[in-house]
Short mmCIF file of C-alpha atoms and ligand atoms in Angstrom, two decimals:
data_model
loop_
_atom_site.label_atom_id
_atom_site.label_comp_id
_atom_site.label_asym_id
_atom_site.label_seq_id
_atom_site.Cartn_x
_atom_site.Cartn_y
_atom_site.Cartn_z
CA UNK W 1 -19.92 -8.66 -12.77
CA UNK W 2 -18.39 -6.18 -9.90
CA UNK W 3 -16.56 -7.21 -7.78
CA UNK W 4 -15.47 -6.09 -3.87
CA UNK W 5 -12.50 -6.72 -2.77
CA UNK W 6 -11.08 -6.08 1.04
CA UNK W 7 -7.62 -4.90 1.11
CA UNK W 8 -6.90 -6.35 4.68
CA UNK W 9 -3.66 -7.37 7.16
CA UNK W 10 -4.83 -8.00 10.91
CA UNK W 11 -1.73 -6.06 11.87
CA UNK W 12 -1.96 -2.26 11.57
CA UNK W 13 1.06 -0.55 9.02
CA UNK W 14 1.98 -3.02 6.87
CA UNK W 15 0.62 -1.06 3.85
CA UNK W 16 -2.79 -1.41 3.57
CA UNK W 17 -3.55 2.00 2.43
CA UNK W 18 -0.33 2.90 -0.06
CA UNK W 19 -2.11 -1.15 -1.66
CA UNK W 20 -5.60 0.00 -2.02
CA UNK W 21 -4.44 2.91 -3.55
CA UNK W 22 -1.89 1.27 -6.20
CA UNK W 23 -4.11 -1.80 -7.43
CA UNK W 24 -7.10 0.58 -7.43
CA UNK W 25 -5.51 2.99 -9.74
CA UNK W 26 -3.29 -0.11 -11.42
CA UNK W 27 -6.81 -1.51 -12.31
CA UNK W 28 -8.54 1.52 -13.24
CA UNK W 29 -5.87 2.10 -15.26
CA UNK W 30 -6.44 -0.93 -17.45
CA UNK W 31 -10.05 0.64 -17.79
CA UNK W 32 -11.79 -0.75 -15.68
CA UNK W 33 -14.12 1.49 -13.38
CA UNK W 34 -12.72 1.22 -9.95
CA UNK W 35 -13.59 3.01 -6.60
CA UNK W 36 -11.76 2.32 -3.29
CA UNK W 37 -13.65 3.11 -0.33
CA UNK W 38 -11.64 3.97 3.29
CA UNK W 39 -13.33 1.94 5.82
CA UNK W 40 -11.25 3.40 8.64
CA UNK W 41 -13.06 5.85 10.15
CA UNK W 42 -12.07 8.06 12.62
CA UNK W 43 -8.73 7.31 11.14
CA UNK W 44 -8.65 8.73 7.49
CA UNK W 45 -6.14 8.38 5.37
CA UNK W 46 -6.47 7.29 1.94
CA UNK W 47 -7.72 10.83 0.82
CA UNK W 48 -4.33 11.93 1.93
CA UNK W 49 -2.43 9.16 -0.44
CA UNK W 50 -4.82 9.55 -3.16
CA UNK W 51 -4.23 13.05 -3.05
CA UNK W 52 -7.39 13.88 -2.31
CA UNK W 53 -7.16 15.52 1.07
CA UNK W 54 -8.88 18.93 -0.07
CA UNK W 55 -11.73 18.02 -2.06
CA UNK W 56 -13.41 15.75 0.49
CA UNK W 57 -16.50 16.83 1.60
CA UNK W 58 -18.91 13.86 2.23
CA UNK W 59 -17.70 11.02 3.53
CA UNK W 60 -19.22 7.11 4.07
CA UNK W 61 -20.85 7.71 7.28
CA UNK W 62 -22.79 10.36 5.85
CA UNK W 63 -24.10 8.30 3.10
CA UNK W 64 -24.43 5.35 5.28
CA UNK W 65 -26.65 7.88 7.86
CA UNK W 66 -28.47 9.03 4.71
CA UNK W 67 -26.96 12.82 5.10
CA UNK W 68 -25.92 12.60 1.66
CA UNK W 69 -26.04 10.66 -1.41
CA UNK W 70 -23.77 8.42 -2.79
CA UNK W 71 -22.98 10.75 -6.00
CA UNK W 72 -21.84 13.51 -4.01
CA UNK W 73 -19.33 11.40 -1.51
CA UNK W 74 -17.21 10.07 -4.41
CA UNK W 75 -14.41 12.01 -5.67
CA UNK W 76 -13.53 11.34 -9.17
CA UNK W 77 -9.71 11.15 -9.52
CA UNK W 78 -8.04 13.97 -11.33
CA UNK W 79 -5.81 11.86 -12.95
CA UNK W 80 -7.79 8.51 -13.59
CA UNK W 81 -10.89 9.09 -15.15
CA UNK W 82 -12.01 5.91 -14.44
CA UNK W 83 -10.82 6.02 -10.54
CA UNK W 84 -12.87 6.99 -7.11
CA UNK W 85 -12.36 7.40 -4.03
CA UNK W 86 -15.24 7.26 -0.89
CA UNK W 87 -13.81 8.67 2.03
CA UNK W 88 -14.03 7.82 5.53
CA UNK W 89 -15.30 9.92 8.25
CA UNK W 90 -12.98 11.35 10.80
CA UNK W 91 -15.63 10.94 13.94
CA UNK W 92 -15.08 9.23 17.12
CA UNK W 93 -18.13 7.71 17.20
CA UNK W 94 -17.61 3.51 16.34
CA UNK W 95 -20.88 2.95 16.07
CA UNK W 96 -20.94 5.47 13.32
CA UNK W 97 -21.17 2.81 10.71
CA UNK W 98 -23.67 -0.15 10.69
CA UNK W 99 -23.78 -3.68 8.85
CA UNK W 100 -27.47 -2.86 6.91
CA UNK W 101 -25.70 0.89 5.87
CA UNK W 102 -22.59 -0.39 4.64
CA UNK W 103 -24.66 -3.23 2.92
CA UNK W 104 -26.30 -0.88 0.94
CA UNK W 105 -23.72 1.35 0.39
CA UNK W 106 -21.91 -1.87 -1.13
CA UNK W 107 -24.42 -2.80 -2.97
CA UNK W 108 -25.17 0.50 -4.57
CA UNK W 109 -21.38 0.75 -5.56
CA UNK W 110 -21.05 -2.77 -6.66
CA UNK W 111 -24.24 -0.89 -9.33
CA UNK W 112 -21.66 2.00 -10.85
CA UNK W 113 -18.56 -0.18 -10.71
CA UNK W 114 -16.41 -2.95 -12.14
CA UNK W 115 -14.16 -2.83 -8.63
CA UNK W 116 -15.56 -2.13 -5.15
CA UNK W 117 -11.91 -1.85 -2.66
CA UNK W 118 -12.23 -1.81 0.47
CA UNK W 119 -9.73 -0.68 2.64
CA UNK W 120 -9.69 -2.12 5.89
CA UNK W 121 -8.36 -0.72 8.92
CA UNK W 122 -6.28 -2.22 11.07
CA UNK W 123 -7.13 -4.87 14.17
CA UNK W 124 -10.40 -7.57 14.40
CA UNK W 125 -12.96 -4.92 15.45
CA UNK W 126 -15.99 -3.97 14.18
CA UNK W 127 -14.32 -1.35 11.46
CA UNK W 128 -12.31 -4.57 10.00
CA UNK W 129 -15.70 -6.66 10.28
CA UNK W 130 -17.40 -4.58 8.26
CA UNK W 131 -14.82 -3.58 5.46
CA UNK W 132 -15.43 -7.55 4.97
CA UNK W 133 -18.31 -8.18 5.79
CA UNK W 134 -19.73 -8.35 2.28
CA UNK W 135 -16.59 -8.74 0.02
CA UNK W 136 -16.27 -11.58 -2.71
CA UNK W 137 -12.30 -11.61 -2.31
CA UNK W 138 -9.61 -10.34 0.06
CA UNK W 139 -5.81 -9.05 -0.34
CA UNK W 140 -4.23 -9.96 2.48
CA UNK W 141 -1.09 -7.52 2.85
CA UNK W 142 1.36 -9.10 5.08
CA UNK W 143 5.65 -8.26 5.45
CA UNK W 144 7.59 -11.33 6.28
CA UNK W 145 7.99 -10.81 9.46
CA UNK W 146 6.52 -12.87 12.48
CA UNK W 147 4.07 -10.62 13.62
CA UNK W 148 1.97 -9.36 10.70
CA UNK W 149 2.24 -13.32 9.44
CA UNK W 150 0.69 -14.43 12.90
CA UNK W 151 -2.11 -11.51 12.30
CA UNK W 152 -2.60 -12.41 9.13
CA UNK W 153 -3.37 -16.06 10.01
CA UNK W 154 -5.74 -14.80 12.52
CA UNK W 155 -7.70 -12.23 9.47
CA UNK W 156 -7.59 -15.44 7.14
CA UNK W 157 -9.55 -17.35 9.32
CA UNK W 158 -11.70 -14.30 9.60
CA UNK W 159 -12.51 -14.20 6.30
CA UNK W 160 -13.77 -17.75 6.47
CA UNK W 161 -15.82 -17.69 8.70
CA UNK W 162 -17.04 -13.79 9.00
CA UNK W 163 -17.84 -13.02 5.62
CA UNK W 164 -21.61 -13.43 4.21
CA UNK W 165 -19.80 -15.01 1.26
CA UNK W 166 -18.50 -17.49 3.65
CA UNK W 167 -21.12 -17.77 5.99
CA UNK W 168 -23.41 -18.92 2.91
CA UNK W 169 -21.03 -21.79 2.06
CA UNK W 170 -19.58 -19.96 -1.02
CA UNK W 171 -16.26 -19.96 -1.62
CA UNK W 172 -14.09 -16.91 -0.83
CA UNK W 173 -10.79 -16.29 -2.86
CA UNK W 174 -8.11 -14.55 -0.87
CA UNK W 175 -4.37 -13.41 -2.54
CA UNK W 176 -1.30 -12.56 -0.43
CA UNK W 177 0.26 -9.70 -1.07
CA UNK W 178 3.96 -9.54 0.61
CA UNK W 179 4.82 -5.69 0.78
CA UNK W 180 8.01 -4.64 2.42
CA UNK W 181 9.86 -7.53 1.24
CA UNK W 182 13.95 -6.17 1.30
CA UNK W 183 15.92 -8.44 -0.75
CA UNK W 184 18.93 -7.26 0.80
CA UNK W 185 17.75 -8.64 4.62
CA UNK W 186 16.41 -12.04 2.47
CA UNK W 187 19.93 -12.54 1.45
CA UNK W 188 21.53 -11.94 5.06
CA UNK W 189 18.85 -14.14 6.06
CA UNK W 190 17.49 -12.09 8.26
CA UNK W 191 13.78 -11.93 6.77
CA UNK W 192 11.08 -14.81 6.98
CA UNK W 193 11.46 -16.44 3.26
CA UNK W 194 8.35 -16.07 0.51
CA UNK W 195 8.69 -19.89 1.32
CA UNK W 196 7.79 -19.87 4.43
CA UNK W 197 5.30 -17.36 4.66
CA UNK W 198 3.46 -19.27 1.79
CA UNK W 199 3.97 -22.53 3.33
CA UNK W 200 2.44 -20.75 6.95
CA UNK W 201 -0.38 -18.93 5.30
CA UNK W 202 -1.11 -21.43 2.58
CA UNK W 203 -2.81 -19.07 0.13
CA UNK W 204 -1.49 -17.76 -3.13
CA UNK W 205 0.60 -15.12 -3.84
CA UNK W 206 -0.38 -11.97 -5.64
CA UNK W 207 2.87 -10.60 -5.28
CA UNK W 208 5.75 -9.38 -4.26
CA UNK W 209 6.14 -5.19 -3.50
CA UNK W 210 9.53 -4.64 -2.28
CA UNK W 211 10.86 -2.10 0.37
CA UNK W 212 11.01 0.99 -1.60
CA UNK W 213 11.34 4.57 -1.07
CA UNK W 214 9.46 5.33 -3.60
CA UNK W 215 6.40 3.98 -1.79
CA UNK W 216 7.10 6.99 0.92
CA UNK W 217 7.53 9.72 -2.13
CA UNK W 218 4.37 8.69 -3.62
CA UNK W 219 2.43 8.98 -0.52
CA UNK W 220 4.30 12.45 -0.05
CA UNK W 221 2.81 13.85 -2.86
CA UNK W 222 -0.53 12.34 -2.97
CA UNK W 223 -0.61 9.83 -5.66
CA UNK W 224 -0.78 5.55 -5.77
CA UNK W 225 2.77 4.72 -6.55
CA UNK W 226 1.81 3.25 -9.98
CA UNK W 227 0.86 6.74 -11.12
CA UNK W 228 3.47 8.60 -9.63
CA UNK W 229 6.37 6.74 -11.02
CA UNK W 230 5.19 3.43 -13.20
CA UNK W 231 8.47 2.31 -13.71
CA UNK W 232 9.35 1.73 -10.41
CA UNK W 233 10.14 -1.64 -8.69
CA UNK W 234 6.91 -1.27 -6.59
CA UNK W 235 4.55 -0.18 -9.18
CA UNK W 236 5.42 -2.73 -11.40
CA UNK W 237 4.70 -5.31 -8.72
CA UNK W 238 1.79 -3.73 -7.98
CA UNK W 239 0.38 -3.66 -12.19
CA UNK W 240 1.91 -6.93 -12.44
CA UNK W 241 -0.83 -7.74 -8.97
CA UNK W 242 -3.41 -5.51 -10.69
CA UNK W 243 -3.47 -7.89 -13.93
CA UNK W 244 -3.04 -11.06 -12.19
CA UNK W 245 -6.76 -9.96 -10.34
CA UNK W 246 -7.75 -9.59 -13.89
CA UNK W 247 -7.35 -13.35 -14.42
CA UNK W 248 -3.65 -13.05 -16.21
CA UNK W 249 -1.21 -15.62 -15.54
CA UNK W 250 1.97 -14.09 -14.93
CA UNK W 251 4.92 -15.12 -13.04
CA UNK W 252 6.03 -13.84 -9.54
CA UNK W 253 9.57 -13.13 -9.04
CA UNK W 254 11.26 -12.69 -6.04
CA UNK W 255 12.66 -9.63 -6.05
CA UNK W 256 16.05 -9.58 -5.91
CA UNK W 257 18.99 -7.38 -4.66
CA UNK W 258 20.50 -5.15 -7.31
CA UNK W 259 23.45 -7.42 -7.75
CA UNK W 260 21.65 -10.26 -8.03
CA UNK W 261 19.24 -9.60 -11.06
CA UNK W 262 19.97 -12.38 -13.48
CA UNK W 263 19.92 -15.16 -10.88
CA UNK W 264 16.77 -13.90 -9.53
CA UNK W 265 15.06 -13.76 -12.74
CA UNK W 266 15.86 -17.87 -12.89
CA UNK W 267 14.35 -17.69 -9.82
CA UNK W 268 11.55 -16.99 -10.54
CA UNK W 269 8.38 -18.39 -9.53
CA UNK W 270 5.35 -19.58 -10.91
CA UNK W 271 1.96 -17.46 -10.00
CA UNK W 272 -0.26 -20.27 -7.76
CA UNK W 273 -3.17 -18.20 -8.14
CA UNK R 1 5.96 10.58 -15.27
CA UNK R 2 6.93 12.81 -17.75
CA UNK R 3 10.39 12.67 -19.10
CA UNK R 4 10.77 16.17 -17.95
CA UNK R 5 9.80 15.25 -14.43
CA UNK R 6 12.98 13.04 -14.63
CA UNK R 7 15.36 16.25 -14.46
CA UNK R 8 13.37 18.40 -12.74
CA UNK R 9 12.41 15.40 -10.04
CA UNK R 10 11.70 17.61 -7.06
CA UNK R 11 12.19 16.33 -3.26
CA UNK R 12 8.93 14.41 -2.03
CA UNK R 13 9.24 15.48 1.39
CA UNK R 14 8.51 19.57 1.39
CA UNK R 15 5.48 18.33 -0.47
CA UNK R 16 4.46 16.05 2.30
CA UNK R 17 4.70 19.15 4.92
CA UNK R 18 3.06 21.71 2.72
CA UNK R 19 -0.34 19.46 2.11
CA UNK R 20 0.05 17.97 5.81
CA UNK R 21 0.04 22.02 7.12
CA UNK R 22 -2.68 22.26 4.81
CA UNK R 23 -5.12 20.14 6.01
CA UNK R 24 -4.17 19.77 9.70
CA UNK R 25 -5.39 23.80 9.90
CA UNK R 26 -8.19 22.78 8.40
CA UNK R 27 -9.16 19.69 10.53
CA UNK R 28 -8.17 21.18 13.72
CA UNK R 29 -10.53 24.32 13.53
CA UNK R 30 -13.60 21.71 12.46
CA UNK R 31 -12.62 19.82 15.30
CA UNK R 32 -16.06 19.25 16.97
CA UNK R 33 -18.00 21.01 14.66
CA UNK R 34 -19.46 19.66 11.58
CA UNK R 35 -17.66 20.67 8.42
CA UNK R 36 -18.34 24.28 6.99
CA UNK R 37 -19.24 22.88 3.52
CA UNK R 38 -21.67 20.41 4.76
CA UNK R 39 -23.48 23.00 6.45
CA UNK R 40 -23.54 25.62 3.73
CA UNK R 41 -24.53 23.57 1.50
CA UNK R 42 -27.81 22.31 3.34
CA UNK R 43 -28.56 26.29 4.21
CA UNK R 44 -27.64 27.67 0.73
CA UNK R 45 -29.95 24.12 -0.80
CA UNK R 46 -32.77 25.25 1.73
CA UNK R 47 -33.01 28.91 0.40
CA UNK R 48 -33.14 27.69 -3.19
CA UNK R 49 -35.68 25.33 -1.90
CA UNK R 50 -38.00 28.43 -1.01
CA UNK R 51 -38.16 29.14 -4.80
CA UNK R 52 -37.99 26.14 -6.84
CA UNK R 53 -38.44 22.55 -5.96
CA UNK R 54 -34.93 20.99 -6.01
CA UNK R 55 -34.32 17.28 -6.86
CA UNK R 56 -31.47 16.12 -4.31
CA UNK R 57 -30.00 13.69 -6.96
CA UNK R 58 -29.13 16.42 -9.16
CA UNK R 59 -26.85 18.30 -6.67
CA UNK R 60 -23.40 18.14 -7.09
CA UNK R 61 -21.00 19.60 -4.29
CA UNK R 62 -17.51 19.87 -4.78
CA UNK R 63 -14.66 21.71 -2.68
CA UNK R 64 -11.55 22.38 -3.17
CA UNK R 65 -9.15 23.52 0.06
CA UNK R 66 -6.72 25.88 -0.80
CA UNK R 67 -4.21 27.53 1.52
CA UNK R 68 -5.25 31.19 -0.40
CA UNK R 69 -8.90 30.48 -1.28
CA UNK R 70 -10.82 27.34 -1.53
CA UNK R 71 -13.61 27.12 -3.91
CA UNK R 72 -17.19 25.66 -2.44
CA UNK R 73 -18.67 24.72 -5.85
CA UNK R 74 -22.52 23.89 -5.95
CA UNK R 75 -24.32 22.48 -9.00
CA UNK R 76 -28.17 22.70 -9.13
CA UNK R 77 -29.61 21.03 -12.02
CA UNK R 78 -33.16 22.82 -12.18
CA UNK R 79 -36.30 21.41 -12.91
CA UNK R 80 -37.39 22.60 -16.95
CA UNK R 81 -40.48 24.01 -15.10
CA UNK R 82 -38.39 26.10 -13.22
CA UNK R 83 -36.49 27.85 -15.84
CA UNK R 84 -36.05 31.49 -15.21
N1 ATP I 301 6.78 -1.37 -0.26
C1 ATP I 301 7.04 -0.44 0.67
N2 ATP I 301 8.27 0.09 0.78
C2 ATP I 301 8.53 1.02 1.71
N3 ATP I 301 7.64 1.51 2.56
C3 ATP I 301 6.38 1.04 2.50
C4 ATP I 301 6.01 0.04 1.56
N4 ATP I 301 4.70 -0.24 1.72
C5 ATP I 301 4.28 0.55 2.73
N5 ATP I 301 5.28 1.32 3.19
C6 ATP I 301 5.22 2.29 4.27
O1 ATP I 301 4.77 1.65 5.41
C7 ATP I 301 4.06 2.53 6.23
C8 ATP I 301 2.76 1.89 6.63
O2 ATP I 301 1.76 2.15 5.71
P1 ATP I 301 0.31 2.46 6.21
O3 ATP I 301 0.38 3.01 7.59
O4 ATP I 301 -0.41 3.22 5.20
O5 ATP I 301 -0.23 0.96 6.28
P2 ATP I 301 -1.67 0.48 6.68
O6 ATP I 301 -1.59 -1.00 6.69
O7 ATP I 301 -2.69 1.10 5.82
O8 ATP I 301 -1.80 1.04 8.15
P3 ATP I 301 -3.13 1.05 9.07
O9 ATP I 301 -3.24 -0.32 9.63
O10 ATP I 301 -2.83 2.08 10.10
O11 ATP I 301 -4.28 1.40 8.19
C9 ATP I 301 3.91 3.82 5.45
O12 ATP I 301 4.86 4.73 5.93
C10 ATP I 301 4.23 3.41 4.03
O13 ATP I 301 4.81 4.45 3.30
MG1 MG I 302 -4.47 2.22 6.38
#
């Protein structure tokens, strides 16, 4: 059973795009067959952070506007076998994509693979309407920080009522995924808590990514940050996210600052989803 | 990562402005013009299409940008019927 997931935040910058790329290739490096499509068009930048930049040369609206096929749009990843990547367009046209194309679009994907990613782009328009439009589950990438927590409240109840899965009285799962979390500013107490942005957006947690440079260097040289250096703080969040989608039941910790390790680790919290 | 890439670790930035230089050449000259691949393809597909019948399934574009050369790579599978 496939299964199409929106990567999505409200808020534009909070990471979107450096997620879709790490739990895509995080999952596809478990095996399973994974393509991540960039629903922001006009705006394209996924190629660029998969590393893909120079081998695009289809893109969705062309296979949505039947100027090519879906086969010759993907772009197999070079170092993922199992990982693809749709590109979006870079026109100015918004009407460029409409909700019968992307329909089957999605469904032909949801044919060829185990995960269908979509990555939204940011705001309540059409492009985010659509990137949703026919998902079974959502990501919901927030940073504690008032803001992107008030826009994510406002995409959550979105998702409940804009989806066909929730339009048709089915349920719709949707994860939080708190990126940019500094441990440093959470001990000053200068960020919003993982408390409180839980206790606000009442959904689970699929983790934590902390504020890393590393996120920036992977995105430098064109590769998810799970690829690029898997022993990173971020990566390992974002596998640890990657296998928790898989059904796994691990534990969330908070991240910590360095100092702090141990007493983080007893910290630790139990996975709600 | 390879242990190698440990030591040899090179800065992530001069990366970021080679591939950026890159593609922003590219993307400005297409600016308002449909992409040169794109329409090579559909003229080089059209002359085959003179000569044997061409199943668009079985076409396989890839391209790959360089700042030297880039590579335009089209693969035809022909029809048995059509074997030369
Ligand atoms: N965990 C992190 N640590 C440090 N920087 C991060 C982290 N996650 C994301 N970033 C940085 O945050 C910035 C925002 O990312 P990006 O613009 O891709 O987000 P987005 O949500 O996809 O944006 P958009 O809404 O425009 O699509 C990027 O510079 C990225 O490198
Ligand atoms: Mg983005």
């Amino acid at each position: 059973m496939s299964k199409v997931m929106v990567v999505t935040s409200g808020k534009g910058g909070v990471g979107k795009t450096p997620s879709s790329a790490a739990l895509g290739a995080a999952l596809a490096q478990t095996g399973q067959n994974v393509v991540i499509v960039d629903f922001d068009v006009g705006l394209r930048n996924l190629d660029l952070v998969m590393g893909a930049e120079r081998r695009v040369v289809y893109d969705l609206v062309n296979v949505v506007q039947g100027d090519a096929k879906l086969a010759q749009a993907l772009i197999r990843d070079k170092r993922v076998d199992t990982l693809s990547l749709l590109p979006a367009s870079q026109t100015r046209d918004k009407d460029a994509l409409t909700e019968e194309g992307v329909k089957k679009v999605i469904d032909e994907l949801r044919e060829k693979f185990d995960w269908v990613i979509c990555d939204s782009p940011a705001g309540i328009e059409k492009g985010a309407m659509l990137a949703m439009r026919y998902a079974d589950l959502a990501v919901v990438v927030t940073n504690p920080e008032v803001s992107s927590v008030r826009d994510s409240d406002r995409i959550i109840g979105m998702l409940d009522s804009k989806t066909v899965r929730a339009e048709n009285g089915e349920k719709f799962e949707k994860h939080l995924l708190l990126t940019r979390y500094s441990p440093a500013r959470a001990a000053r107490g200068e960020m919003l808590k993982v408390e409180d942005v839980l206790e606000i957006l009442a959904i689970p947690l699929l983790g934590i990514v902390p504020e890393s440079e590393e996120v920036l260097n992977a995105s430098n040289v064109g590769c998810p940050v799970t690829l690029h250096n898997p022993v990173s703080a971020p990566a390992r969040a974002y596998m640890e996210a990657a296998r928790r989608l898989l059904g796994e039941k691990l534990d969330i910790a908070t991240p910590t600052a360095e100092r702090q390790g141990f007493i983080g680790r007893l910290f630790g919290r139990k996975a709600i989803a | 990562m390879s242990l190698l890439s440990l030591f040899t670790r090179k800065r992530s930035a001069p990366v970021a402005r080679e591939r950026l230089q890159l593609l922003l050449a590219h993307e400005r000259a297409l600016e308002g013009h449909t992409d040169l691949a794109a329409i090579l393809q559909e003229e080089i597909l059209a002359v085959i299409a003179k000569h044997i019948p061409i199943d668009r399934d079985k076409v396989n574009v890839k391209l790959d940008r360089g700042s030297q050369v880039s590579t335009l790579e089209i693969d035809i599978q022909m029809p048995p019927a059509a074997k030369a």
